XYZ file of C-alpha atoms in Angstrom:
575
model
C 119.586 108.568 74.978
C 120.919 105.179 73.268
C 120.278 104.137 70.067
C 119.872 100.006 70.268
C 122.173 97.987 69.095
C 122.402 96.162 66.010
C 123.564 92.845 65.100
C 126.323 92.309 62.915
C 125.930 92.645 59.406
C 125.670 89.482 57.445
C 128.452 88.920 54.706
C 126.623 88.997 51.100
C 125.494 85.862 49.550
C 125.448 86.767 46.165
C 127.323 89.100 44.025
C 126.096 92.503 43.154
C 124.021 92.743 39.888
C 123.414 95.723 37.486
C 120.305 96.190 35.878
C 121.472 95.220 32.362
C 122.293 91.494 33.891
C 118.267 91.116 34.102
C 118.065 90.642 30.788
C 118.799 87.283 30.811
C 117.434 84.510 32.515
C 120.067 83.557 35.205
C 120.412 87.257 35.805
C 116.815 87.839 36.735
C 116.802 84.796 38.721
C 119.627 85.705 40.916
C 117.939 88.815 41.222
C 114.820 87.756 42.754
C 116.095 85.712 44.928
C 118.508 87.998 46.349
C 115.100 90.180 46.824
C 113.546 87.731 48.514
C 117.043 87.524 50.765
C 117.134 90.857 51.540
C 113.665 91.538 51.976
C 112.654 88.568 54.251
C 111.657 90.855 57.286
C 109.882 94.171 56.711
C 107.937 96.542 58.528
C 103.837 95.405 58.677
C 101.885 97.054 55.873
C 99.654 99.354 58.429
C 102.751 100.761 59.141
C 102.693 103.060 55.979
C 99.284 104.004 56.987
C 100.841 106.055 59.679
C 100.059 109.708 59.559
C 97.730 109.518 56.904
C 94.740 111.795 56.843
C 91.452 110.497 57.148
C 90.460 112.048 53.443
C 93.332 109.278 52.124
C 92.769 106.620 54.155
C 89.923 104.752 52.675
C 91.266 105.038 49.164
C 93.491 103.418 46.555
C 96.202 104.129 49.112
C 95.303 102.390 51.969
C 94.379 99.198 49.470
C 97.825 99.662 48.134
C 99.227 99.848 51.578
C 97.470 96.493 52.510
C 98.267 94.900 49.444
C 98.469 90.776 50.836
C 99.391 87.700 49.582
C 96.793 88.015 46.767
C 98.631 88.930 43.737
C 96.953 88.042 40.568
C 97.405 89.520 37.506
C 94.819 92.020 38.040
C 96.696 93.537 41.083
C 99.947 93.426 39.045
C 98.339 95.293 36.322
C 96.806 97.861 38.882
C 100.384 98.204 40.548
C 102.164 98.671 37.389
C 99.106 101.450 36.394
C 99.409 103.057 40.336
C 103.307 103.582 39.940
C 103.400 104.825 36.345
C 100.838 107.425 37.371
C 102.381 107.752 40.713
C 105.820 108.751 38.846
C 104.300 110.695 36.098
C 101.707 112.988 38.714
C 104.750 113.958 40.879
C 107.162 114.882 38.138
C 104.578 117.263 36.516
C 103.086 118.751 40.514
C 104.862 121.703 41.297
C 104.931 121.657 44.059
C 104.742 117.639 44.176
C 102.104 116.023 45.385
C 101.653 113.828 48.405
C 99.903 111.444 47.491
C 101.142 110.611 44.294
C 104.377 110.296 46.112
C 103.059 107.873 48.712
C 101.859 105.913 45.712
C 104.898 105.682 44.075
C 106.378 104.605 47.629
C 103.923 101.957 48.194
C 103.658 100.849 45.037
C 107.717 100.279 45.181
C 107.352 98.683 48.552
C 104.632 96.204 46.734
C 107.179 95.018 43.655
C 109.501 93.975 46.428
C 107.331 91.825 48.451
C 106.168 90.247 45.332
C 108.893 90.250 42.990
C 108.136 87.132 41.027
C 104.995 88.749 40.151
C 106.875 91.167 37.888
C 108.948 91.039 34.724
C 112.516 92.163 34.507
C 111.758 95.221 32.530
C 109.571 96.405 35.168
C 112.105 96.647 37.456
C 114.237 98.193 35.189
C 112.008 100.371 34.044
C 111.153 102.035 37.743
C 115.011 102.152 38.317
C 115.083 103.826 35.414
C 112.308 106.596 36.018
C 113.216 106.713 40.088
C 116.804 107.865 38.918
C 115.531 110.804 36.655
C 112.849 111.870 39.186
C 115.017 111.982 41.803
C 117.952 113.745 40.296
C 115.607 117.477 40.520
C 117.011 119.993 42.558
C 114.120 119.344 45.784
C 115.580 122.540 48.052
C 112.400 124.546 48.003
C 109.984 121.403 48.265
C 111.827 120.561 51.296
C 110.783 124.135 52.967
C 107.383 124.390 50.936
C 106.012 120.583 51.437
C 108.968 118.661 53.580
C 106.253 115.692 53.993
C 106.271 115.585 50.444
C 110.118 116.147 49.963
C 110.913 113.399 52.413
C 108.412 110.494 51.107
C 109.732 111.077 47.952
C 113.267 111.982 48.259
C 114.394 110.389 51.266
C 112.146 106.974 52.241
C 111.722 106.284 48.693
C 115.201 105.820 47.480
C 116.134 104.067 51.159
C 113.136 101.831 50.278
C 115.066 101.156 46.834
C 118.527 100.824 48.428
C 117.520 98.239 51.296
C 114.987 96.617 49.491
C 116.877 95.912 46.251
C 120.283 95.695 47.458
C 121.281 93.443 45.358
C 121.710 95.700 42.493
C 124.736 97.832 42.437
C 122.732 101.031 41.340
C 121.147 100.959 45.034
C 123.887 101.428 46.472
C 123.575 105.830 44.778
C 119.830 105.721 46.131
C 120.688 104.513 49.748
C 123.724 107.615 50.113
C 120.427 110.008 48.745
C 118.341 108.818 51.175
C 120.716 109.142 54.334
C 121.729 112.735 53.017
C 117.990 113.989 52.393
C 117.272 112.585 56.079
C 120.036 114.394 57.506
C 119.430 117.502 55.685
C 115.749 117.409 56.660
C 116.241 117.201 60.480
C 118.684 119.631 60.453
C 117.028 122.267 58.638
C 113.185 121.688 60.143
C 114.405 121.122 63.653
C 115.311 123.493 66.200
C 118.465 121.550 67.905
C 116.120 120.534 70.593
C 113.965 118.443 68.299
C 110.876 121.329 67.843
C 109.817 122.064 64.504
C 109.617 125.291 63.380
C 105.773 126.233 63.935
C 104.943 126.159 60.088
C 105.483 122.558 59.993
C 103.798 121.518 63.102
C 100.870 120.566 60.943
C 102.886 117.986 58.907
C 105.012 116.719 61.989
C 102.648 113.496 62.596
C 103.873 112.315 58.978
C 107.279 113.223 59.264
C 107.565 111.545 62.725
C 106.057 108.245 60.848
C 108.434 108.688 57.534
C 111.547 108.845 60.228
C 110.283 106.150 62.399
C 109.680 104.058 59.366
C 113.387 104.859 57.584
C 114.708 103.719 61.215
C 112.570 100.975 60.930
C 113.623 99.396 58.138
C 116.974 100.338 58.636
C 117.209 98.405 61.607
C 115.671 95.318 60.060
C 118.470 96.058 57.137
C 121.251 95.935 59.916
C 122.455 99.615 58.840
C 122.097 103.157 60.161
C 120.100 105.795 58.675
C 121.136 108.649 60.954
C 124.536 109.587 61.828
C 125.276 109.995 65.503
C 124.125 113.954 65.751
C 120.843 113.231 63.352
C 119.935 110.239 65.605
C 120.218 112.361 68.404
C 118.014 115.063 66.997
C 115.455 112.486 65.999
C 115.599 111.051 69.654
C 114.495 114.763 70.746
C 111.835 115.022 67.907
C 110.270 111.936 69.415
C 110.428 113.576 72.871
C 108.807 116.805 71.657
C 106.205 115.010 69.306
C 104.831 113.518 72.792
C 104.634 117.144 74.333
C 102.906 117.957 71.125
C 100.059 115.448 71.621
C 96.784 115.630 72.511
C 94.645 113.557 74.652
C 93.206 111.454 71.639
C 96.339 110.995 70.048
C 96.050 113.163 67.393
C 98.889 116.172 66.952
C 98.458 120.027 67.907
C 97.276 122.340 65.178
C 96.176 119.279 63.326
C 92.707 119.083 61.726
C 93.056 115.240 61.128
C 91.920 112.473 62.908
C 95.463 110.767 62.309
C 96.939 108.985 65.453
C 100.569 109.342 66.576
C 100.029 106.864 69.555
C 101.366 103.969 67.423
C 104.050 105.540 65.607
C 105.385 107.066 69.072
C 105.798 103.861 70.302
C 107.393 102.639 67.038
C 109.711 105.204 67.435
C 110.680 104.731 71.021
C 111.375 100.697 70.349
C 114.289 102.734 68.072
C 116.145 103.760 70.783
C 116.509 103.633 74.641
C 115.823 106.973 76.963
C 114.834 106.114 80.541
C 113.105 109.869 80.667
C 111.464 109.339 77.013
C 110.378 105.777 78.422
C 109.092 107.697 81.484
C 107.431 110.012 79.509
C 105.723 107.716 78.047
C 104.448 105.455 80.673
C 102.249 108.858 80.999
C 101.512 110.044 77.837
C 100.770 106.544 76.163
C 99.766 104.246 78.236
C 96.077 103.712 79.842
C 97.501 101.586 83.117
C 97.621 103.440 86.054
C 100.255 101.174 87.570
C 103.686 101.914 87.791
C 103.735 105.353 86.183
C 106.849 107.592 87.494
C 106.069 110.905 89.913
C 105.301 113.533 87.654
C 108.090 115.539 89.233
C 110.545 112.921 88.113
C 109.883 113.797 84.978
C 111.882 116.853 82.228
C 110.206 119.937 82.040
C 106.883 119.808 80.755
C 107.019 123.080 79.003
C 108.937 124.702 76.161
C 109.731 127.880 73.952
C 111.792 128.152 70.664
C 112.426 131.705 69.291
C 113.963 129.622 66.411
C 110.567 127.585 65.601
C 108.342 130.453 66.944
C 106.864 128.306 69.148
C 106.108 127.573 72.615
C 104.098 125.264 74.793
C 102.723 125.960 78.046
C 101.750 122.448 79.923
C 101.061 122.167 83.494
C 102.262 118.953 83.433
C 102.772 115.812 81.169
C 99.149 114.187 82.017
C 97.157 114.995 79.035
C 94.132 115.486 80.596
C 95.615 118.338 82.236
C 95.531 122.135 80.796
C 98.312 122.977 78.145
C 98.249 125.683 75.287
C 100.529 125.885 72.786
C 101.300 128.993 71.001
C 102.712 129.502 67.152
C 103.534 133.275 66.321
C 105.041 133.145 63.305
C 104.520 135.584 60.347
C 103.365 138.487 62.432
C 99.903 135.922 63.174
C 99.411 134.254 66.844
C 97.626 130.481 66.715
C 96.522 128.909 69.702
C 95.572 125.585 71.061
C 94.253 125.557 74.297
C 92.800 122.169 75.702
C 92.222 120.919 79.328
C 91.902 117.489 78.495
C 89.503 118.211 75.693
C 90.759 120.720 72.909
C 88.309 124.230 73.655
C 90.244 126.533 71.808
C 92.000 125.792 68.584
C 93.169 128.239 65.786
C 93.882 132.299 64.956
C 93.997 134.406 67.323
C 93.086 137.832 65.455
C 93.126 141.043 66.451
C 91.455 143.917 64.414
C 93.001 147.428 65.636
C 91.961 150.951 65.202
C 93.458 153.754 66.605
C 91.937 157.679 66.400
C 89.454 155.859 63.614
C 92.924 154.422 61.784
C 92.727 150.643 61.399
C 96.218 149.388 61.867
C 98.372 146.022 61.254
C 101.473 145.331 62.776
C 104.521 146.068 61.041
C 107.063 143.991 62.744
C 107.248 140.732 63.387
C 106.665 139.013 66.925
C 109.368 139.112 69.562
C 109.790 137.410 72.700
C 110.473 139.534 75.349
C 109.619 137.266 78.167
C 109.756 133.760 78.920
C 109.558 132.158 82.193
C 108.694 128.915 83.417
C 108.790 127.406 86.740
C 106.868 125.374 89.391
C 104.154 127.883 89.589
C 103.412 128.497 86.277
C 104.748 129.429 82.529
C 104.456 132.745 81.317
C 104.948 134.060 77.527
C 104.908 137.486 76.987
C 105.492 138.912 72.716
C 105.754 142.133 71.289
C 105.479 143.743 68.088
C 105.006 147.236 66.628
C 101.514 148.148 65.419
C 103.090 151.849 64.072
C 105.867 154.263 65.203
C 106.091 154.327 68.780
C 102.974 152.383 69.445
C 103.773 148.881 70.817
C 101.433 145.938 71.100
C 102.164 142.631 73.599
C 100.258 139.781 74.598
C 101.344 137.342 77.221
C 100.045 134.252 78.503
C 100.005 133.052 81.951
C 99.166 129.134 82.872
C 99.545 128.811 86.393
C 100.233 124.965 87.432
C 98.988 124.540 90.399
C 96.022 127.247 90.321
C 94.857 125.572 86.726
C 93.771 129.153 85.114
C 95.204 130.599 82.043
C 95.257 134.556 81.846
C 95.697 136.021 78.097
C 95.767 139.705 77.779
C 95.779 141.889 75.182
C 98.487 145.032 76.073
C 98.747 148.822 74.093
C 101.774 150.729 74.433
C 102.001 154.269 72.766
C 103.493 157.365 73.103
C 100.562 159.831 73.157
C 97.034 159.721 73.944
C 94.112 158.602 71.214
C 91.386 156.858 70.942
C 91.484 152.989 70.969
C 89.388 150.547 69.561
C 90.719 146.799 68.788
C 88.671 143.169 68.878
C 90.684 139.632 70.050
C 88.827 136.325 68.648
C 89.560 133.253 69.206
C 88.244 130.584 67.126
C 86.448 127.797 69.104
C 87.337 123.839 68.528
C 84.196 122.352 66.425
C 83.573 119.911 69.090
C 82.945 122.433 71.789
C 79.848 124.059 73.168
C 79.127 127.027 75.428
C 77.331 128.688 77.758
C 76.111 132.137 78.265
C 74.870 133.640 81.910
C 72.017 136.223 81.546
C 72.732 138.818 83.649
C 76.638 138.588 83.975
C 79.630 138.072 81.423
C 81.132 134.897 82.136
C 80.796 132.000 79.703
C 80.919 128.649 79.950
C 83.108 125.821 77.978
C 81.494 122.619 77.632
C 81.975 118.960 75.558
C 79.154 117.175 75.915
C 76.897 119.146 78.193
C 79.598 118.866 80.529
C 81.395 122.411 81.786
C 85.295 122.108 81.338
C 86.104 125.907 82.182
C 84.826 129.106 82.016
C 85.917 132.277 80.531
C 85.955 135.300 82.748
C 86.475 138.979 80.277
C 87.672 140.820 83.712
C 88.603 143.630 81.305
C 84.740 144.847 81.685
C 82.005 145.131 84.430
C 80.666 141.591 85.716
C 77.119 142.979 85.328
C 75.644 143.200 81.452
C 73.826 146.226 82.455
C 77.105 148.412 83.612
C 77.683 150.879 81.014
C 80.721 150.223 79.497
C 82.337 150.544 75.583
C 83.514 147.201 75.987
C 81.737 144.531 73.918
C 81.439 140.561 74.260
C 80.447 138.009 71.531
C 79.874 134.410 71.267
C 79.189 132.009 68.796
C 79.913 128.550 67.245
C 82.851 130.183 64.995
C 84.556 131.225 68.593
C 84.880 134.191 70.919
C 85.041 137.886 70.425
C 86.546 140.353 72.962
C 86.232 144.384 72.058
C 87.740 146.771 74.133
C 87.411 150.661 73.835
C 89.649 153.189 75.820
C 90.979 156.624 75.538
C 94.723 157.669 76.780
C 98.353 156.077 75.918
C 97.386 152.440 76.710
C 95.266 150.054 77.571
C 95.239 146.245 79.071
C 92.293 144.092 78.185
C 92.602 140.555 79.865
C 90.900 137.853 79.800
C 90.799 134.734 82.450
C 89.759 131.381 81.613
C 89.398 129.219 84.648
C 90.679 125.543 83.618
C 89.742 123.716 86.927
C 86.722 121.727 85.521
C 85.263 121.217 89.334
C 85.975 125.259 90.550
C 84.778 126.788 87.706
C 81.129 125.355 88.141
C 81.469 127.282 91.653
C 79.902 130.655 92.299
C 82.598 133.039 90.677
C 83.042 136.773 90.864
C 85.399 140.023 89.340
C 86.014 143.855 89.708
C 88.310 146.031 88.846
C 90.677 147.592 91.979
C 91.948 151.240 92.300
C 95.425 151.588 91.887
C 96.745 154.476 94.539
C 100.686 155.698 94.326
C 101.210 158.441 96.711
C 97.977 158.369 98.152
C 96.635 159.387 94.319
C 94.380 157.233 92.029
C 96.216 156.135 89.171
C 94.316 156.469 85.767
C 93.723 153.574 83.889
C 95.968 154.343 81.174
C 98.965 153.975 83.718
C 98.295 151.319 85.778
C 95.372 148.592 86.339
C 94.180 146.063 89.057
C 91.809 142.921 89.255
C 90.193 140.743 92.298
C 89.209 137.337 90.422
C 87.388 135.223 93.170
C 86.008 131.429 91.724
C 84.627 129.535 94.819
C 87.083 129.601 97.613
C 90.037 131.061 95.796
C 91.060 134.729 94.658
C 93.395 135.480 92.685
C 94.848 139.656 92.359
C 96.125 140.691 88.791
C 98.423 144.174 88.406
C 99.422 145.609 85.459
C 101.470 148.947 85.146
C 101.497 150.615 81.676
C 103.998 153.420 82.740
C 107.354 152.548 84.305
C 107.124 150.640 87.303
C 106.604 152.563 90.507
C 105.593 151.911 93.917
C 101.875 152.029 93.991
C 99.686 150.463 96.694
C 96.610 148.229 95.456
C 94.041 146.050 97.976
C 96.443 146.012 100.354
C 99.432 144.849 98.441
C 102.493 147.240 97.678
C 103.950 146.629 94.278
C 106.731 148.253 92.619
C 106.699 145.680 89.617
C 105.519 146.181 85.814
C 103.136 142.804 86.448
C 101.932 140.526 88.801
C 99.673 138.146 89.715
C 99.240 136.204 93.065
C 97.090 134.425 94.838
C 95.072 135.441 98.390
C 95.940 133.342 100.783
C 93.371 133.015 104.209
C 95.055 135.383 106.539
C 94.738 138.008 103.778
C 98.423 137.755 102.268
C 99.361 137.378 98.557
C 101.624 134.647 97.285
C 103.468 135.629 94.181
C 102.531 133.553 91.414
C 104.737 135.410 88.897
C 106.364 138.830 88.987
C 108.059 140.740 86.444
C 110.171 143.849 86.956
């Protein structure tokens, strides 16, 4: 990655000023007009509309955002009112609040376009309050609200710095800013530019606050990031894209806020021929000279650090990804296949011998492998002593299913009772067969994928303590079993042409030394969706050699696919 060049710096015109020279006449002049110097190119107003939720856009903030040329003293009066408030809402928020921050911000950014508009002791005045407010200790906002922390502690006083530089008190605001910035990417970052999976949610702001700091910076002839920040900002920008969804709005997000134009903002920052690669696919409609996809970095990606991962076929959006937060002992997961069909907890209500029980360990990753074949996530945590819970994830690339399952490790046997739901995106609809137990995913009457419970019978009228639920809130899984562990999974088929096919399931006997194995040991499925079948093998015991539909494996899991002269081709495999 290269960060542009910039031109030279230009040699100051005018001597530096401190606020108390505004008192007079000749003071305030030269003050202005070295405002008006320094502040002659700027970013376009829109610009701080980046990121914004939908709830804010539409309100005093956006009209302060798009302030024009129209400044009579009615809008004067209203700025004055917005920053006053601004400054007095976020000293008094604990934590602060955004958008009295933002209004401070763009109420700043508004004095400086128009500063003939205001009176010297407005400007001193702000300088003044900015300097108080911004001396607090901001350590925890930056962990509890780091949009927040970085509108108001880092673009703010760079706003100040660049935009009144001809005071010598900007010169203290500008070192804040470039500190708070560094500080921020460091500590939310992973190294590799992932956020930690608690601030996914506010990652579409804090991709347009760094954009616009670079922004402005650029404009300003000076750096904002040092050489190692820049860097890390270069990889946020990479794994924002990876983080998109089809529409442009961000992963775990519940806004309608778009990160198309501040992604390509932020790659006009800098030059990456894989990043500009990238997105030639991810951004752009033409379907002209895009790279091959296999040209392009891994699509996938897993941070113990930020306790998340994303699974991603491959960089085309309209393609099947999930992406997978398990932080705080709690699993969230987005699955889309061009359309978002899944989207939030993941829950799972256990009860074993009548007991309910919660984990009491966090999650741990005890598998992650991703190739050309497919990505696989497998965690782990303990539910009590000596009982062990996982649940992996399986996208296969070029087969287009994801398989999610549900695993139960102990140490004697009991009774076992647990429920997995998944909470449905808003904007999707489904489909219920009468006599079997498939359901279908739809967005707009049209089927995207269907979700195969291959944990229980096919038929509804098998006997079976296994239990299936749908509804508009999302899908609910129960599984019932008796012995030392059980594997419930569950196969979504993400191929939006197959899965309309004729689709069936069973479960296989498993056979080691020409003796069934018990369920509670070792387990087998046949998945068949139109012309393709797939074979799923769990063991629950250690590995041993056991013989299943032909196959002989000697593996703890393992999924393949039948091929037409009756062999299996190892999707993944894990000893």
């Amino acid at each position: 990655m290269t960060k542009l060049k910039k031109k030279k710096s230009k040699k100051r015109s005018q001597a530096l000023l401190s606020l108390q020279d505004l008192d007079s006449a000749e003071g305030f002049a030269r003050f202005l007009a070295g405002v008006k110097e320094h502040g002659s190119q700027w970013i376009p107003s829109t610009d701080y509309l980046w990121g914004l939720d939908e709830v804010l856009v539409g309100t005093d903030l956006e009209v302060l955002a798009k302030t024009g040329s129209r400044m009579n003293a009615k809008s004067v009066a209203r700025v004055r009112e917005w920053l006053s408030c601004g400054i007095s809402l976020t000293r008094s928020q604990i934590p602060n609040d955004f958008a009295s921050a933002y209004q401070v911000l763009l109420a700043v950014n508004v004095m400086a376009s128009f500063p003939d508009r205001f009176a010297a002791v407005d400007f001193q005045a702000v300088f003044g309050e900015l300097k108080e407010l911004l001396s607090a200790d901001d350590t925890d906002l930056m962990f509890d609200d780091p949009a927040t922390q970085q509108i108001l502690y880092a673009e703010l006083p760079l706003t100040v710095g660049l935009r009144f530089a001809i005071l010598e008190e900007a010169a203290e605001f500008l070192s804040q800013a470039r500190g708070k910035l560094g500080t921020a990417i460091e500590e939310l970052l992973d190294g590799d530019g992932l956020p930690n999976a608690r601030y996914v949610p506010v990652a579409p702001v804090l991709l347009a606050v760094w954009t616009r700091c670079q922004r402005i910076s650029d404009l300003a002839n000076t750096e904002c990031f040092d050489l190692e920040i820049q860097t890390q900002y270069e990889f946020f920008v990479r794994q924002m894209m990876r983080l998109m969804r089809k529409d442009g709005t961000g992963t775990f997000s519940d806004g309608e806020a778009n990160l198309k134009p501040i992604l390509q903002a932020a790659l006009g920052c800098y030059h990456d021929e894989e990043d500009a690669a990238i997105a030639s696919i991810v951004l752009s409609k033409s379907k002209n000279g895009k790279p091959s996809l296999h040209s392009l970095p891994e699509p996938s990606v897993n941070s113990e650090w930020g306790e998340l991962a994303v699974l991603q076929t491959e960089w085309l959006p309209k393609l099947p990804r999930l992406a997978v937060s398990y932080q705080n002992r709690q699993i969230q997961a987005e699955l889309s296949s061009g359309h978002c069909l899944f989207r939030g907890g993941m829950r799972t209500d256990w009860n074993l011998d009548g007991e309910q029980v919660q984990p009491t360990s966090d999650w741990e990753v005890v598998c992650w492998h991703s190739d050309q074949d497919g990505d696989f996530l497998e965690l782990e945590c303990e539910l009590q002593e000596g009982v062990k819970w996982q649940k992996h994830f399986l996208l296969a690339r070029n087969e287009l299913f994801l398989l999610a399952s549900d695993v139960l490790l102990g140490n004697r046997p009991m009774h076992i009772d647990f429920t997995t739901s998944w909470m449905l995106d808003p904007a999707t609809g489904f489909g219920v067969a009468a006599d079997t137990n498939e359901i279908f995913l739809t967005r707009k009457s049209r089927t995207h994928a269907a979700v195969l419970p291959i944990g229980m019978p096919e038929w509804k009228v098998a006997r079976t303590g296994h239990s299936l639920e749908m509804d508009p809130a999302g899908l609910r899984v129960g599984t019932e079993a008796h012995g030392a562990a059980c594997y419930a999974p569950l196969f979504i088929d993400l191929d939006p042409k197959r899965c309309r096919q004729p689709l069936t399931w069973r479960q296989l006997t498993v056979a080691e030394k020409l003796k069934i194995v018990p369920e509670s040991e070792a387990v087998a499925y046949r998945v068949h969706v139109g012309d393709q079948q797939w074979l799923i093998y769990r063991s629950l015991v250690a590995p041993a050699s056991r013989t299943v539909f032909g196959q002989n494996l000697a593996v703890e899991f393992y999924v393949g696919t039948f091929e037409e002269d009756g062999t299996c081709c190892e999707i993944i495999s894990v000893d």
